[in-house]
Short mmCIF file of C-alpha atoms and ligand atoms in Angstrom, two decimals:
data_model
loop_
_atom_site.label_atom_id
_atom_site.label_comp_id
_atom_site.label_asym_id
_atom_site.label_seq_id
_atom_site.Cartn_x
_atom_site.Cartn_y
_atom_site.Cartn_z
CA MET A 274 15.99 -2.17 -51.89
CA ARG A 275 16.07 1.48 -51.95
CA LYS A 276 17.97 3.02 -49.39
CA LEU A 277 16.41 5.38 -47.22
CA ASP A 278 16.92 8.84 -47.78
CA PHE A 279 17.25 10.50 -43.97
CA GLY A 280 17.72 13.84 -45.90
CA ALA A 281 14.06 13.64 -46.79
CA PHE A 282 13.16 13.34 -43.02
CA PHE A 283 15.39 16.10 -41.62
CA GLY A 284 14.86 18.27 -44.91
CA SER A 285 17.76 19.12 -47.25
CA ASN A 286 18.93 21.46 -44.77
CA LYS A 287 22.41 19.68 -43.51
CA SER A 288 22.97 21.98 -40.64
CA VAL A 289 20.01 20.18 -38.73
CA ALA A 290 20.62 20.56 -34.84
CA THR A 291 20.16 17.37 -32.98
CA PRO A 292 17.80 18.20 -30.20
CA ARG A 293 18.92 18.82 -26.51
CA PRO A 294 17.72 16.09 -24.02
CA ASN A 295 16.36 18.80 -21.66
CA GLN A 296 14.32 20.27 -24.51
CA LEU A 297 12.44 16.91 -24.68
CA ILE A 298 11.36 16.68 -21.02
CA ARG A 299 7.91 18.08 -20.11
CA PRO A 300 8.75 21.20 -18.03
CA LEU A 301 6.68 19.76 -15.28
CA VAL A 302 9.03 16.81 -15.04
CA HIS A 303 12.14 18.84 -15.61
CA ASP A 304 11.10 21.04 -12.39
CA LEU A 305 10.16 17.99 -10.11
CA HIS A 306 11.88 17.33 -7.17
CA ALA A 307 11.68 13.35 -6.68
CA TYR A 308 11.07 11.92 -3.55
CA VAL A 309 13.68 11.13 -1.57
CA PRO A 310 13.98 7.72 0.06
CA GLY A 311 15.91 6.73 3.05
CA GLU A 312 19.44 5.77 2.54
CA GLN A 313 20.03 1.85 1.91
CA PRO A 314 23.87 2.05 2.60
CA LYS A 315 25.93 -1.41 2.49
CA ILE A 316 28.07 -0.98 5.71
CA LYS A 317 29.18 -3.70 7.41
CA GLY A 318 27.57 -4.12 10.99
CA LEU A 319 25.53 -1.37 10.46
CA ILE A 320 22.38 -0.99 12.72
CA LYS A 321 19.92 0.29 10.40
CA LEU A 322 16.86 1.91 11.78
CA ASN A 323 16.00 4.58 9.33
CA THR A 324 13.55 3.10 6.93
CA ASN A 325 11.06 1.45 9.28
CA GLU A 326 11.76 -1.94 8.08
CA ASN A 327 10.89 -4.91 10.23
CA PRO A 328 14.06 -6.36 11.93
CA TYR A 329 12.55 -9.79 12.10
CA PRO A 330 12.77 -12.28 8.79
CA PRO A 331 9.76 -13.05 6.95
CA SER A 332 7.87 -16.70 8.32
CA PRO A 333 9.85 -19.74 7.11
CA ARG A 334 6.84 -20.60 5.29
CA VAL A 335 7.10 -17.47 3.16
CA LEU A 336 10.68 -18.01 2.36
CA SER A 337 9.86 -21.76 1.29
CA ALA A 338 6.95 -20.69 -0.73
CA VAL A 339 9.04 -18.15 -2.68
CA LYS A 340 12.22 -20.45 -3.27
CA ALA A 341 9.78 -23.20 -4.41
CA ALA A 342 8.23 -20.95 -7.14
CA VAL A 343 11.68 -20.01 -8.34
CA ASP A 344 11.94 -22.33 -11.49
CA GLY A 345 11.30 -22.47 -15.34
CA ARG A 346 7.94 -20.95 -14.63
CA LEU A 347 9.61 -17.59 -14.20
CA ARG A 348 9.09 -17.14 -17.93
CA LEU A 349 5.06 -17.11 -17.76
CA TYR A 350 3.31 -13.79 -16.91
CA PRO A 351 1.80 -13.75 -13.39
CA ASN A 352 -1.83 -13.60 -12.77
CA PRO A 353 -3.03 -10.26 -14.02
CA THR A 354 -5.34 -9.17 -11.14
CA SER A 355 -3.55 -10.90 -8.37
CA GLN A 356 -6.63 -12.85 -8.15
CA PRO A 357 -5.87 -15.56 -5.67
CA LEU A 358 -4.31 -12.96 -3.32
CA ARG A 359 -7.49 -10.71 -3.57
CA GLU A 360 -9.56 -13.42 -2.64
CA LYS A 361 -7.37 -14.45 0.41
CA LEU A 362 -7.50 -10.71 1.54
CA ALA A 363 -11.12 -10.12 0.71
CA ARG A 364 -11.76 -13.31 3.44
CA LEU A 365 -9.56 -11.66 5.90
CA HIS A 366 -11.14 -8.51 5.75
CA GLY A 367 -14.87 -9.61 5.19
CA CYS A 368 -15.51 -8.13 1.80
CA GLN A 369 -15.72 -9.30 -1.63
CA PRO A 370 -12.21 -9.55 -4.13
CA GLU A 371 -14.20 -6.70 -5.99
CA ASN A 372 -13.31 -4.44 -3.01
CA VAL A 373 -9.54 -5.43 -3.08
CA PHE A 374 -6.77 -3.62 -5.39
CA ILE A 375 -3.31 -4.96 -5.26
CA GLY A 376 -0.35 -2.98 -6.18
CA ASN A 377 3.33 -2.98 -6.74
CA GLY A 378 3.91 -1.62 -3.11
CA SER A 379 1.41 0.52 -1.30
CA ASP A 380 3.36 3.49 -3.18
CA GLU A 381 1.65 2.42 -6.49
CA VAL A 382 -1.85 2.25 -5.30
CA LEU A 383 -1.40 5.74 -4.01
CA ALA A 384 -0.11 6.96 -7.64
CA LEU A 385 -2.87 5.15 -9.11
CA ALA A 386 -5.46 7.31 -6.73
CA THR A 387 -3.98 10.38 -7.82
CA ARG A 388 -4.41 9.42 -11.56
CA ALA A 389 -7.58 7.99 -10.98
CA PHE A 390 -9.43 10.58 -8.95
CA VAL A 391 -7.99 13.75 -9.58
CA GLU A 392 -7.82 16.30 -12.63
CA PRO A 393 -4.67 17.94 -13.46
CA LYS A 394 -4.66 21.62 -12.91
CA SER A 395 -4.23 22.10 -16.79
CA GLY A 396 -7.11 19.87 -17.37
CA SER A 397 -9.73 21.52 -15.01
CA LYS A 398 -11.42 24.77 -16.06
CA ASN A 399 -10.65 26.51 -12.76
CA ARG A 400 -6.97 25.97 -11.91
CA ARG A 401 -7.86 26.15 -8.06
CA SER A 402 -10.92 23.88 -8.39
CA ALA A 403 -11.40 21.25 -5.60
CA LYS A 404 -11.39 18.61 -8.66
CA ALA A 405 -7.75 19.14 -9.15
CA ILE A 406 -6.38 19.07 -5.22
CA VAL A 407 -4.44 16.58 -3.43
CA GLN A 408 -5.19 17.30 0.54
CA TYR A 409 -3.05 15.88 3.36
CA PHE A 410 -1.83 16.93 6.90
CA THR A 411 1.84 18.14 7.64
CA PRO A 412 3.79 16.60 8.73
CA SER A 413 2.90 13.05 7.29
CA TYR A 414 4.05 10.89 4.33
CA SER A 415 6.15 12.85 2.33
CA LEU A 416 5.34 11.09 -1.15
CA TYR A 417 1.79 12.63 -1.14
CA PRO A 418 3.21 16.08 -2.68
CA VAL A 419 5.47 14.48 -4.91
CA LEU A 420 2.31 12.47 -6.26
CA ALA A 421 0.49 15.40 -6.82
CA ASP A 422 3.48 17.19 -8.40
CA ILE A 423 3.89 14.53 -10.81
CA HIS A 424 -0.06 14.59 -11.78
CA GLY A 425 0.34 18.33 -12.20
CA ALA A 426 -2.23 18.56 -9.52
CA GLY A 427 -2.63 21.57 -6.82
CA LYS A 428 -1.59 20.72 -3.46
CA ASN A 429 -3.27 21.58 -0.02
CA ALA A 430 -0.96 20.69 3.15
CA VAL A 431 -2.68 21.70 6.23
CA ALA A 432 -0.71 21.54 9.66
CA LEU A 433 -1.32 19.06 12.17
CA GLU A 434 -1.88 20.10 15.90
CA PRO A 435 1.90 21.08 17.37
CA ASP A 436 1.73 17.80 19.11
CA PHE A 437 1.06 15.94 15.72
CA SER A 438 -2.29 15.00 16.81
CA MET A 439 -5.23 15.42 14.15
CA PRO A 440 -7.68 18.46 14.38
CA ASP A 441 -11.15 17.43 14.89
CA VAL A 442 -13.65 18.45 12.45
CA ALA A 443 -14.82 21.30 14.25
CA ALA A 444 -11.27 22.71 14.18
CA LEU A 445 -10.59 21.94 10.30
CA LYS A 446 -14.14 24.00 9.67
CA ARG A 447 -13.15 26.67 12.07
CA GLY A 448 -9.34 26.78 10.42
CA GLN A 449 -10.73 26.98 6.77
CA ALA A 450 -7.53 25.89 5.37
CA TRP A 451 -9.02 22.29 5.28
CA ASN A 452 -10.87 21.60 1.82
CA PHE A 453 -13.99 19.10 2.39
CA ASP A 454 -14.40 18.83 -1.48
CA ALA A 455 -10.84 18.00 -2.04
CA ALA A 456 -10.85 15.56 -4.99
CA LEU A 457 -8.45 13.13 -2.98
CA THR A 458 -7.15 13.71 0.56
CA PHE A 459 -4.32 11.39 2.35
CA VAL A 460 -4.50 10.56 5.86
CA THR A 461 -1.49 8.60 7.44
CA THR A 462 -3.26 6.58 10.39
CA PRO A 463 -1.13 5.70 12.72
CA ASN A 464 0.74 8.89 11.47
CA ALA A 465 4.36 8.98 10.24
CA PRO A 466 6.67 10.64 11.15
CA GLY A 467 4.74 11.50 14.41
CA GLY A 468 3.84 8.01 15.25
CA ARG A 469 0.44 8.97 16.84
CA GLY A 470 -2.33 6.72 16.41
CA TYR A 471 -5.93 8.35 15.37
CA ALA A 472 -8.90 7.01 16.99
CA THR A 473 -11.53 5.43 14.65
CA ALA A 474 -14.43 7.41 15.83
CA ASP A 475 -12.38 10.72 14.81
CA LEU A 476 -11.48 9.34 11.68
CA GLU A 477 -15.08 8.20 10.96
CA LYS A 478 -16.18 11.76 11.72
CA LEU A 479 -13.62 13.28 9.01
CA CYS A 480 -15.36 10.23 6.69
CA ARG A 481 -18.74 12.02 7.40
CA ALA A 482 -17.71 15.35 6.60
CA GLN A 483 -15.29 14.84 3.65
CA ARG A 484 -17.10 14.77 -0.19
CA GLY A 485 -14.01 13.75 -2.10
CA VAL A 486 -11.99 10.25 -2.06
CA LEU A 487 -10.46 9.96 1.36
CA VAL A 488 -7.36 7.40 1.76
CA LEU A 489 -6.73 6.33 5.01
CA ASP A 490 -2.96 5.09 4.65
CA GLU A 491 -2.60 2.45 7.19
CA ALA A 492 0.99 1.37 6.59
CA TYR A 493 1.85 1.02 10.27
CA VAL A 494 -1.58 -0.26 11.65
CA ASP A 495 -0.27 -3.55 12.84
CA PHE A 496 1.56 -1.94 15.66
CA ALA A 497 -1.68 0.04 16.56
CA LYS A 498 -4.65 -0.50 19.20
CA GLU A 499 -7.22 -0.14 16.41
CA ASN A 500 -7.51 -0.03 12.60
CA ALA A 501 -10.20 2.09 10.48
CA LEU A 502 -10.50 -0.85 7.94
CA LYS A 503 -14.51 -1.09 8.59
CA LEU A 504 -14.68 2.70 7.36
CA ALA A 505 -13.52 1.54 3.77
CA LEU A 506 -16.32 -0.86 3.75
CA LYS A 507 -18.88 1.52 5.44
CA PHE A 508 -18.36 4.80 3.12
CA PRO A 509 -18.20 4.69 -0.69
CA HIS A 510 -15.80 7.36 -1.05
CA VAL A 511 -13.10 5.91 1.62
CA LEU A 512 -10.31 3.69 0.95
CA VAL A 513 -7.87 2.07 3.24
CA ALA A 514 -4.11 1.62 2.09
CA ARG A 515 -2.31 -1.47 3.63
CA THR A 516 1.26 -2.72 2.78
CA PHE A 517 3.08 -5.78 3.24
CA SER A 518 6.37 -3.96 3.43
CA LYS A 519 6.49 -2.85 7.05
CA ALA A 520 4.58 -5.39 9.21
CA TYR A 521 4.83 -8.60 7.17
CA SER A 522 8.56 -8.10 6.65
CA LEU A 523 8.22 -7.93 2.74
CA CYS A 524 9.54 -4.41 1.66
CA PHE A 525 11.59 -6.34 -1.14
CA GLN A 526 8.84 -7.78 -2.81
CA ARG A 527 6.84 -4.66 -3.15
CA VAL A 528 3.05 -5.62 -2.50
CA GLY A 529 0.34 -3.33 -1.07
CA TYR A 530 -3.44 -2.66 -1.45
CA PHE A 531 -6.50 -0.91 -0.94
CA VAL A 532 -9.73 -1.87 0.37
CA GLY A 533 -12.91 0.03 -0.81
CA HIS A 534 -15.79 0.67 -2.84
CA ALA A 535 -16.03 -1.74 -5.87
CA ASP A 536 -16.58 1.36 -8.28
CA LEU A 537 -13.47 2.92 -7.02
CA ILE A 538 -11.65 -0.17 -7.32
CA SER A 539 -12.50 -0.89 -10.98
CA ALA A 540 -11.55 2.72 -11.79
CA LEU A 541 -8.00 1.95 -10.35
CA ASP A 542 -8.01 -1.48 -12.43
CA LYS A 543 -8.67 0.54 -15.77
CA ILE A 544 -5.36 2.55 -15.37
CA ARG A 545 -2.90 -0.09 -13.71
CA ASP A 546 -0.24 -1.92 -15.91
CA SER A 547 -1.84 -5.23 -16.87
CA TYR A 548 0.77 -7.15 -14.75
CA ASN A 549 1.43 -4.66 -12.24
CA VAL A 550 2.19 -6.93 -9.14
CA ASN A 551 5.34 -9.63 -9.89
CA GLY A 552 4.64 -13.14 -9.31
CA LEU A 553 7.12 -13.65 -6.61
CA GLY A 554 5.41 -10.90 -4.82
CA GLN A 555 1.87 -12.34 -5.01
CA ILE A 556 3.23 -15.79 -3.84
CA ALA A 557 5.09 -14.22 -1.03
CA ALA A 558 1.90 -12.04 0.03
CA GLU A 559 -0.45 -15.29 -0.12
CA ALA A 560 1.91 -17.31 2.01
CA THR A 561 2.10 -14.42 4.81
CA LEU A 562 -1.53 -14.86 4.89
CA GLY A 563 -1.12 -18.34 5.67
CA ASP A 564 0.95 -17.67 8.67
CA LEU A 565 -0.35 -14.64 10.23
CA LYS A 566 0.32 -16.17 13.88
CA TYR A 567 4.12 -15.78 13.27
CA TYR A 568 3.52 -11.99 12.37
CA ARG A 569 1.56 -11.43 15.46
CA THR A 570 4.55 -12.94 17.70
CA CYS A 571 6.79 -10.30 15.78
CA PHE A 572 4.49 -7.37 16.36
CA LYS A 573 4.16 -8.19 20.17
CA LYS A 574 8.17 -8.19 20.19
CA ILE A 575 8.35 -4.87 18.47
CA ILE A 576 5.90 -3.20 20.65
CA ALA A 577 7.63 -4.51 23.84
CA THR A 578 10.76 -3.08 22.49
CA ARG A 579 9.32 0.21 21.63
CA ALA A 580 8.05 0.62 25.24
CA TRP A 581 11.40 -0.08 26.41
CA LEU A 582 13.19 1.82 23.97
CA SER A 583 11.07 5.12 24.64
CA ARG A 584 11.40 4.76 28.49
CA GLU A 585 15.49 4.35 28.35
CA LEU A 586 15.64 7.45 25.97
CA THR A 587 13.34 9.43 28.04
CA LYS A 588 15.61 8.55 31.04
CA ARG A 589 18.32 10.19 29.25
CA GLY A 590 16.74 13.39 28.42
CA PHE A 591 14.87 12.66 25.19
CA ARG A 592 11.27 13.92 24.48
CA VAL A 593 9.83 10.79 23.32
CA LEU A 594 6.14 10.93 21.49
CA PRO A 595 3.94 8.31 21.72
CA SER A 596 3.93 5.81 19.07
CA GLN A 597 1.44 3.42 17.78
CA THR A 598 4.19 2.45 14.76
CA ASN A 599 7.11 0.51 14.36
CA PHE A 600 9.10 3.88 15.18
CA ILE A 601 9.50 6.58 17.50
CA LEU A 602 9.98 10.47 16.94
CA VAL A 603 11.92 11.73 19.56
CA ARG A 604 13.61 15.07 20.29
CA PRO A 605 17.19 14.81 21.48
CA PRO A 606 18.82 16.64 24.20
CA LEU A 607 22.21 18.92 24.23
CA LEU A 608 22.74 18.77 20.47
CA PRO A 609 21.02 19.42 17.33
CA ALA A 610 19.00 16.42 16.06
CA LYS A 611 21.09 16.70 13.01
CA ALA A 612 24.68 16.28 14.78
CA TRP A 613 22.87 13.58 16.73
CA LEU A 614 22.02 11.92 13.26
CA GLN A 615 26.09 12.10 12.77
CA ALA A 616 27.04 11.04 16.18
CA LEU A 617 25.17 7.97 15.92
CA ARG A 618 26.27 7.40 12.41
CA ASP A 619 29.60 7.43 13.46
CA ARG A 620 28.80 4.54 15.87
CA LYS A 621 27.32 2.66 13.00
CA ILE A 622 23.82 3.27 13.77
CA LEU A 623 21.88 4.93 11.20
CA VAL A 624 18.54 6.62 12.13
CA ARG A 625 16.26 9.22 10.16
CA TRP A 626 16.62 12.83 10.19
CA PHE A 627 14.07 15.22 7.96
CA SER A 628 14.95 18.77 7.19
CA ALA A 629 11.30 20.00 7.25
CA PRO A 630 10.96 22.50 9.71
CA GLU A 631 8.06 20.91 11.92
CA VAL A 632 10.32 17.86 12.22
CA SER A 633 13.80 19.23 11.92
CA ASP A 634 14.38 18.94 15.85
CA TYR A 635 13.70 15.49 15.80
CA LEU A 636 14.91 12.14 14.80
CA ARG A 637 12.69 9.28 13.76
CA ILE A 638 14.29 5.93 15.01
CA THR A 639 12.84 2.65 13.49
CA ILE A 640 12.05 -0.02 16.29
CA GLY A 641 14.59 -2.87 15.71
CA THR A 642 15.36 -6.29 17.78
CA GLN A 643 15.82 -5.74 21.63
CA ALA A 644 19.71 -6.48 20.92
CA GLU A 645 19.77 -3.48 18.48
CA ALA A 646 17.72 -1.20 20.89
CA ALA A 647 20.20 -2.05 23.28
CA VAL A 648 23.15 -1.01 21.42
CA LEU A 649 21.40 2.38 20.49
CA VAL A 650 20.81 3.11 24.18
CA ARG A 651 24.55 2.30 25.10
CA ALA A 652 25.48 4.49 22.17
CA VAL A 653 23.10 7.57 23.56
CA GLN A 654 24.44 6.74 26.92
CA ASP A 655 27.98 7.31 26.03
CA LEU A 656 27.04 10.41 23.84
CA VAL A 657 25.11 12.05 26.89
CA SER A 658 27.80 11.52 29.58
CA SER A 659 30.33 12.74 27.31
CA LEU A 660 28.43 16.06 26.36
CA GLY A 661 26.65 16.53 29.66
C1 PLP B 83 6.32 3.06 3.99
C2 PLP B 83 5.02 3.36 3.80
C3 PLP B 83 4.43 3.38 2.39
C4 PLP B 83 4.88 2.42 1.13
O1 PLP B 83 4.61 1.12 1.24
P1 PLP B 83 5.02 0.28 0.15
O2 PLP B 83 4.16 -0.70 0.12
O3 PLP B 83 6.38 -0.30 0.57
O4 PLP B 83 5.14 1.02 -1.27
C5 PLP B 83 2.88 3.85 2.22
N1 PLP B 83 2.47 4.70 3.32
C6 PLP B 83 3.36 5.22 4.39
C7 PLP B 83 2.81 5.95 5.40
C8 PLP B 83 4.59 4.42 4.53
O5 PLP B 83 5.39 4.89 5.63
#
């Protein structure tokens, strides 16, 4: 066999420079600021209230379903469309499997929506065309601008009211910053990190006025008074995003989904990975739907702890915003929020602080168990007494 002549590939010039890795990366990617997830430290005895995980474990039925599935079948590919799970979700929501799209966490479905519905700026004739715009309120889920940047799309960030309520449609029209033609609009409802719930009637008014795709990101809706799922079945341009992560104690398994018009769902289906949802995740999510009673009991406990913790922190000088989620946004007294973050960390309690100016005076605290909330209140009491 003839030896390969690499000289032929690289030219006869022996002083070929090897490429520098940085030159191989697209400029857009080189300049990206990646999403910063909350810390997952492994500190013994840490009370972890920073990433809105559920403090209660999944249902025993979910754990046994997952364990029972761990055998030689791991060598097989999972169901490519997560069909059994789609069917179960369709029954739950009163729609057809064609109205349900399952993803590797709801983060994946949000990313796929960006790719399916938004033109990159470079691909649209007018670089400021609404076709190339991802729109969202601020503050809300900080992944949305990252998704726009990854895709090379434009961003339209519109401020919520100072108390984190949503401006109504008339105010959005008056304000002129809102783009009713934006290709894709994300609304976190209930909101994060503010925690406020938005009335379905108000969301419906926005749906009526909006002409591009509107995603209602309901990651926290099980802790709220109402949900807007019916809007995804009523309007062809509205998708509701849900996740098993937060309310259903399944962050580890990465399962989220959209409900919406079959045409939008089949567009997403074309661009996803063939086996985008892992098999154990599908099994865990299906078993979750078989034991919703267990989860409703957990929601009640979290909502009760939320009310208790809100009262106790208010008594100690915190400004606590009303919450319909499994976290509260609070403005602490006496010290800057960032100093509180450290002081609590020194006591092995981890909460979340964001540097964005609209929220940098606040801490976001995940609602843990009642016992964890009690430890937090004791630590806060100690700090307030020593400072006050
Ligand atoms: C946590 C969260 C998600 C992501 O959920 P995954 O299903 O775990 O990817 C999406 N949207 C919001 C607003 C969230 O807080």
